[in-house]
Coordinates of C-alpha atoms in Angstrom, one line a residue:
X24 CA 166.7 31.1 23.5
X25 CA 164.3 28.6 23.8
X26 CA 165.1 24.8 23.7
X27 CA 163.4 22.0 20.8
X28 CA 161.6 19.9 22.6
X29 CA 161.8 16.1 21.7
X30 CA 158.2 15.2 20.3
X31 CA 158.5 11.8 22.2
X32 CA 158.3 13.8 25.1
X33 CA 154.7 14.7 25.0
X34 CA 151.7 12.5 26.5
X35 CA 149.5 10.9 24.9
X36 CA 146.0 12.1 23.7
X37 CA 145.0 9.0 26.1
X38 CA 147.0 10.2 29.2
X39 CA 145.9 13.5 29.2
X40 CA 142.5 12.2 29.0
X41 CA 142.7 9.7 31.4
X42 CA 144.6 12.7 33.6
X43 CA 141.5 14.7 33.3
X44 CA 139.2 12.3 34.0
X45 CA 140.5 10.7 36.6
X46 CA 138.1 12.5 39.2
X47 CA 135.2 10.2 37.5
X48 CA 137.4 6.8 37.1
X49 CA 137.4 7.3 40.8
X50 CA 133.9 6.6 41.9
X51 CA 133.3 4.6 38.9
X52 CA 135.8 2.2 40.0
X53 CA 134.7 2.2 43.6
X54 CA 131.2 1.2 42.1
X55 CA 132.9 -2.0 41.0
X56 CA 134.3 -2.9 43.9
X57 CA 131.0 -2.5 45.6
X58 CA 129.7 -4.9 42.9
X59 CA 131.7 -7.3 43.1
X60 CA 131.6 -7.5 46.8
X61 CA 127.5 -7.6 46.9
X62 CA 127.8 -10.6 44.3
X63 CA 129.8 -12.3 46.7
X64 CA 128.3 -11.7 49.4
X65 CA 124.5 -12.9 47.8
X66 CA 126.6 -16.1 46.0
X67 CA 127.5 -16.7 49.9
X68 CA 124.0 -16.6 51.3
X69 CA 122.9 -18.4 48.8
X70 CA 125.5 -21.5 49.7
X71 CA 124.6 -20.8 53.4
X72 CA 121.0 -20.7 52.5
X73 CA 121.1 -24.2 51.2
X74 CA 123.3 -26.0 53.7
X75 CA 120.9 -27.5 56.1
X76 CA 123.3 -27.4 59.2
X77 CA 122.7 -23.7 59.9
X78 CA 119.0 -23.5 58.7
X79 CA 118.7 -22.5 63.2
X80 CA 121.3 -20.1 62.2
X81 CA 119.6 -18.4 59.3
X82 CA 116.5 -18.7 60.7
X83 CA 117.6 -16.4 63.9
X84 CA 119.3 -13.8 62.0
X85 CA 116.0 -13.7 59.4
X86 CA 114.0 -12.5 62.6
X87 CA 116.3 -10.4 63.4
X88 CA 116.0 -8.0 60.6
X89 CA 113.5 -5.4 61.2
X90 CA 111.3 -5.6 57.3
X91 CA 108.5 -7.9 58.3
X92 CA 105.3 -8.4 56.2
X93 CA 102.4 -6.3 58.2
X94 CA 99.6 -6.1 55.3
X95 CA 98.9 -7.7 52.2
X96 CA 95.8 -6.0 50.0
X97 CA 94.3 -8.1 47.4
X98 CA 91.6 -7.0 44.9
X99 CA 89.8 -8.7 42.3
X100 CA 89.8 -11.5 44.0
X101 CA 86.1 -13.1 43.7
X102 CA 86.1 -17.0 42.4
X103 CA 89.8 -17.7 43.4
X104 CA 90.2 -19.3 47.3
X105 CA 91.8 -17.3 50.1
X106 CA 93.8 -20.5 51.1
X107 CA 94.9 -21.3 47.1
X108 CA 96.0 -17.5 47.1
X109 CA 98.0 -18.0 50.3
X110 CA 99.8 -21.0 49.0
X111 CA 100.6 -19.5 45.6
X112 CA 101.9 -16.0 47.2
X113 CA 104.2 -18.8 49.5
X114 CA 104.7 -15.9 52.3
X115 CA 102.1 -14.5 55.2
X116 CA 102.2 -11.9 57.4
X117 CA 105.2 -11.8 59.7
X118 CA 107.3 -13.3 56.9
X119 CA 110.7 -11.5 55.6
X120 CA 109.1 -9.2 53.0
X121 CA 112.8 -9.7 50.9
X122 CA 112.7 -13.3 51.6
X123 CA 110.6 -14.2 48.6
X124 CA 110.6 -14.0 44.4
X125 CA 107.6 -11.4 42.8
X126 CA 108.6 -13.2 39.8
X127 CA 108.1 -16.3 41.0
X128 CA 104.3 -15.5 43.0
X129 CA 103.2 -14.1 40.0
X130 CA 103.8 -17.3 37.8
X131 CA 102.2 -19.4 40.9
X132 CA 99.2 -17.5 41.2
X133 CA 98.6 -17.0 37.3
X134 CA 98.4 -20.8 37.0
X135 CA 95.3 -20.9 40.0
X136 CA 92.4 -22.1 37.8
X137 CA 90.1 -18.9 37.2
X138 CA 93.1 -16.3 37.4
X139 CA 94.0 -14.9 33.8
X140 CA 96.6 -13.0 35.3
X141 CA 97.8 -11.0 37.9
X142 CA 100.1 -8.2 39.2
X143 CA 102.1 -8.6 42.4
X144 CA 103.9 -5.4 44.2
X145 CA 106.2 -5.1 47.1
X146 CA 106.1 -1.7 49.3
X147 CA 108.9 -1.6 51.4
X148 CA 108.5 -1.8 54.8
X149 CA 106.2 -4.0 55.0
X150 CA 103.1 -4.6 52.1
X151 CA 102.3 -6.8 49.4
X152 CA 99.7 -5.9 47.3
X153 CA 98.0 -8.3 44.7
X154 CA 95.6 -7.4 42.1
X155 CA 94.0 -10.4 40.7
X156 CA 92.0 -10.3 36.8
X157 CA 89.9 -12.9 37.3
X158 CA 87.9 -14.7 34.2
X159 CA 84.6 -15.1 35.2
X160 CA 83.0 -18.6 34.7
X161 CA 80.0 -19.7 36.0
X162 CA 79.4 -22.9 34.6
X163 CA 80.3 -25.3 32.4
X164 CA 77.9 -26.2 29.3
X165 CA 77.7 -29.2 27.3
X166 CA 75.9 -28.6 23.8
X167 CA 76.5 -31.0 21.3
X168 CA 79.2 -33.1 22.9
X169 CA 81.3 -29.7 23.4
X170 CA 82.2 -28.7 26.5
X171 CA 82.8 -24.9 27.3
X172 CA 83.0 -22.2 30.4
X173 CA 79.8 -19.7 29.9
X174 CA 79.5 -16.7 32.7
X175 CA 76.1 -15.7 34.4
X176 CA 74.4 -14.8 31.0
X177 CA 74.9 -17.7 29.0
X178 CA 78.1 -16.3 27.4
X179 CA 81.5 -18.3 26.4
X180 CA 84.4 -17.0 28.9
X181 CA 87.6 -17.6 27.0
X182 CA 89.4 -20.5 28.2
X183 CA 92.3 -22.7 27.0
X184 CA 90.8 -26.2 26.6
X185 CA 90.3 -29.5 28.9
X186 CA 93.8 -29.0 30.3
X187 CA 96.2 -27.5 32.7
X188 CA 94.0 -24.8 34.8
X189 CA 90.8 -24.7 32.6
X190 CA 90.5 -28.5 33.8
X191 CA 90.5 -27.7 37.5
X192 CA 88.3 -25.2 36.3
X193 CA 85.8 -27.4 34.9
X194 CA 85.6 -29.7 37.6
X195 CA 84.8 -26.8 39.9
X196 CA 82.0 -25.6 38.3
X197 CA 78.7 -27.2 38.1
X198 CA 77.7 -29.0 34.4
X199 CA 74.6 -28.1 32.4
X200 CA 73.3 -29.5 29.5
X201 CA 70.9 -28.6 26.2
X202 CA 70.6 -26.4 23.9
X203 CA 69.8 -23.3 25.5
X204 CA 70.8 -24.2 29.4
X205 CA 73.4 -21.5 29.0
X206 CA 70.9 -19.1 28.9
X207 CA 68.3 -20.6 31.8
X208 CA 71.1 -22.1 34.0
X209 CA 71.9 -18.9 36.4
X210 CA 68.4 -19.5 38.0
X211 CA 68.3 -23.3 38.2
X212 CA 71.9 -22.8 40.0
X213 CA 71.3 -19.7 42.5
X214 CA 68.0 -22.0 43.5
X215 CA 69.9 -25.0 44.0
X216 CA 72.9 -22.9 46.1
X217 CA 69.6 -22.2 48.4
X218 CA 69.3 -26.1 49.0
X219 CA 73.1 -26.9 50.1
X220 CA 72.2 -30.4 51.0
X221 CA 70.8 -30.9 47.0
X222 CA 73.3 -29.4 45.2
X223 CA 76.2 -31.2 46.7
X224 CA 74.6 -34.6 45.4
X225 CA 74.2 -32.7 41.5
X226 CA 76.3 -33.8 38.8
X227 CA 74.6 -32.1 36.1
X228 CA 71.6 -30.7 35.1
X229 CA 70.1 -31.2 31.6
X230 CA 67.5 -29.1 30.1
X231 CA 64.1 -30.6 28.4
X232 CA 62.5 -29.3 25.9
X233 CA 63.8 -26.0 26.5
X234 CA 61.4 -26.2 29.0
X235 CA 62.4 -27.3 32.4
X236 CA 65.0 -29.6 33.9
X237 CA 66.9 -32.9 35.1
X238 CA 69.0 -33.4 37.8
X239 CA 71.8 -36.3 37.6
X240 CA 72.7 -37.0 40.7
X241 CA 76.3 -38.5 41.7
X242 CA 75.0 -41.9 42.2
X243 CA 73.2 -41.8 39.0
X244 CA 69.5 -40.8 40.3
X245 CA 67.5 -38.6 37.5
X246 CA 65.2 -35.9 39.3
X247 CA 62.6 -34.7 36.9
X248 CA 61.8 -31.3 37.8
X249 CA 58.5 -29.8 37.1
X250 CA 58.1 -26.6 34.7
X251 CA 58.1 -23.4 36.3
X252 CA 58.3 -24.8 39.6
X253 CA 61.8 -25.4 40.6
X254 CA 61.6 -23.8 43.7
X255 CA 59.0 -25.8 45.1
X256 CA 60.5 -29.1 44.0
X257 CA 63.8 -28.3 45.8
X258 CA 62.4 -27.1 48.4
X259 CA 60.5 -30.2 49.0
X260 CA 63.2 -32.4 48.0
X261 CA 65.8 -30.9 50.8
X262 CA 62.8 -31.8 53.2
X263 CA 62.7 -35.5 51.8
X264 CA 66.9 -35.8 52.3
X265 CA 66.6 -34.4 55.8
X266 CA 63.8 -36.7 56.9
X267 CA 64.3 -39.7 54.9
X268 CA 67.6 -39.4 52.8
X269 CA 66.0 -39.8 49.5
X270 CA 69.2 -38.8 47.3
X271 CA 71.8 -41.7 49.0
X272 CA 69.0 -44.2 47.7
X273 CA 69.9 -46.4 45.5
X274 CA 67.0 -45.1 42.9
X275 CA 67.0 -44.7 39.2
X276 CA 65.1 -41.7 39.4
X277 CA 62.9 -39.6 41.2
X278 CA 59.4 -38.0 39.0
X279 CA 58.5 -35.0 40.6
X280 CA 56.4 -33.4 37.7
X281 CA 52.9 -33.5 39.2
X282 CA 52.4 -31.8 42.2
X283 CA 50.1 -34.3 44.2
X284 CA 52.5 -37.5 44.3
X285 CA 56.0 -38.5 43.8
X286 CA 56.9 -41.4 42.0
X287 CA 60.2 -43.3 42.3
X288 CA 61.4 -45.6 40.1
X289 CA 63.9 -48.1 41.8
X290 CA 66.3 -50.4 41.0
X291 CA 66.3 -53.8 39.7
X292 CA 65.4 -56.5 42.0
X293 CA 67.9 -59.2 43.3
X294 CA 67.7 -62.3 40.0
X295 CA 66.0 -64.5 42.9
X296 CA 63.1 -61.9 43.2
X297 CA 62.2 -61.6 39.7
X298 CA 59.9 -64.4 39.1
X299 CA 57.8 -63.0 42.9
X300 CA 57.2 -59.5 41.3
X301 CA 57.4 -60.4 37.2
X302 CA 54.1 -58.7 37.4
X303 CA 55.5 -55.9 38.7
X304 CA 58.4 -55.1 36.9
X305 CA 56.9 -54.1 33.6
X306 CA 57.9 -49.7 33.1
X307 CA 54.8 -47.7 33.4
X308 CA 54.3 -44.9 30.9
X309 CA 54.9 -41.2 32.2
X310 CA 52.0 -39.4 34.0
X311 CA 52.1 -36.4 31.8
X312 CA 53.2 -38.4 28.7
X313 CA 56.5 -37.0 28.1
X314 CA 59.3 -38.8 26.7
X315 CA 62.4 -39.0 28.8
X316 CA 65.3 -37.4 27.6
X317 CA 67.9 -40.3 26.5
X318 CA 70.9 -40.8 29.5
X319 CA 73.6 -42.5 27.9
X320 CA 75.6 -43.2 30.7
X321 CA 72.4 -44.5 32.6
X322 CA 71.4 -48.1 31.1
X323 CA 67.9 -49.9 32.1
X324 CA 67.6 -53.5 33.1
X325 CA 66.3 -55.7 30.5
X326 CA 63.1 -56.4 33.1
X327 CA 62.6 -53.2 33.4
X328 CA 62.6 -50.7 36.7
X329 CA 60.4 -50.9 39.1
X330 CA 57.6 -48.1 40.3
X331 CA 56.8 -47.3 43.6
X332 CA 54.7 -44.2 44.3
X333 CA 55.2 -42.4 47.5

């Protein structure tokens, strides 16, 4: 005859799950362990890390460990320095590959002037590869008092204002100025990057007419170009700097328009000198009888520049 078994006596729907399931609490357990112990250990790297007094220490055992940077591709990468990339990424070859934050490189390199943004990988052993999405500004035109970047054909390249990167990005670039320069500045530019010695005294170039150009150089000089022959006049012009080193002159501007002579006007004489060469320092009209564009950051003496014809 079978015996009533006490109802108190029987498990629990909890125990005899926990019973049955015990194979997977197992590893699942272990797993926190293993947790707990890699936070440690990282939370005591980091406090070694820091401490100064056993940066010899730390840098030994780094070398020791056998993932070393061996490669790092780039692409897109056309406007945007080779050194300002180095210094962003904050590793080089040879480094720790571990030893640094993707996060952080990406946010370094996305703040680099003409990067709009960018995608950083790590391939374990040993490469980093970046792929840069560059904008692509050319230059920076000024129409109207406004100030914006324009690529090769004239067109506005989105940018965020005079500030943060768009600023370096502005100061970069070389200025132009008019109403339709956008449009005619990729030629004046690629012929000035064929006179190096020119182009690093150019602080802008202003469009006349919607004709040709002038050249407002850092010292203040105006170059008046000639239409349709840009090429020539720059050409000449690097001859003059080597030879003579017309552009660190202390001019107010250089006429080239006619092709036999060039006329320079120069600066004011000395007060003592005035009343010598009052007859002299009357402005002559233009050759060709065209009005110089207005340069409000240039002023002329009340006497008037001199002319000297070269």
């Amino acid at each position: 005859m079978r015996r009533p078994t006490d109802s108190s006596d029987r498990p629990s729907r909890l125990s005899i799950f926990l019973r049955r399931q015990k194979r997977l609490l197992r590893p699942f357990v272990l797993l926190l362990v293993v947790v707990a112990l890699g936070a440690g250990c990282v939370s005591a790297l980091r406090h070694f890390g820091s401490d100064a007094r056993f940066a010899a220490l730390r840098g030994r055992i780094i070398n020791m460990l056998p993932l070393r940077i061996t490669e790092i591709d780039v692409t897109g990468c056309t406007l945007t320095s080779e050194a300002a990339l180095q210094q962003a990424l904050g590793v080089r070859t040879g480094d720790f590959i571990l030893g640094f934050s993707i996060t952080a490189a990406r946010e370094r390199i996305d703040a680099l002037p003409f990067v709009d943004h960018s995608v950083v990988e790590r391939h374990l052993p040993g490469t980093i590869i970046i792929h840069l999405f560059e904008r692509r500004p050319f230059a920076v035109w000024q129409n109207h008092g406004h100030f914006m970047l324009i690529d090769r054909e004239g067109n506005q390249v989105r940018d965020q204002g005079m500030t943060g990167k768009d600023a370096e990005a502005f100061m970069q670039l070389p200025l132009v100025v008019g109403p339709d320069a956008n449009t005619a500045a990729a030629a004046l530019i690629d012929e000035l990057s064929a006179q190096p010695d020119v182009r690093a005294h150019v602080a802008a170039a202003s469009r006349v007419g919607q004709r040709r150009w002038n050249l407002t150089l850092r010292n203040g000089t105006i170059i008046l170009l000639p239409e349709g022959e840009e090429v020539a006049a720059l050409k000449r012009l690097a001859q003059l700097q080597e030879n003579i080193r017309i552009l660190d002159r202390p001019v107010i501007a250089i006429d080239m328009r006619l092709p036999d002579r060039l006329i320079i006007r120069e600066s004011p004489l000395a007060p003592n000198d005035n009343e010598r060469d009052k007859g002299d320092t009357q402005p002559q009209a233009d050759p060709t009888g065209e009005q110089a564009p207005d340069v409000p950051w240039l002023s002329s003496p009340d006497t008037g520049p001199r002319r000297r014809r070269a």
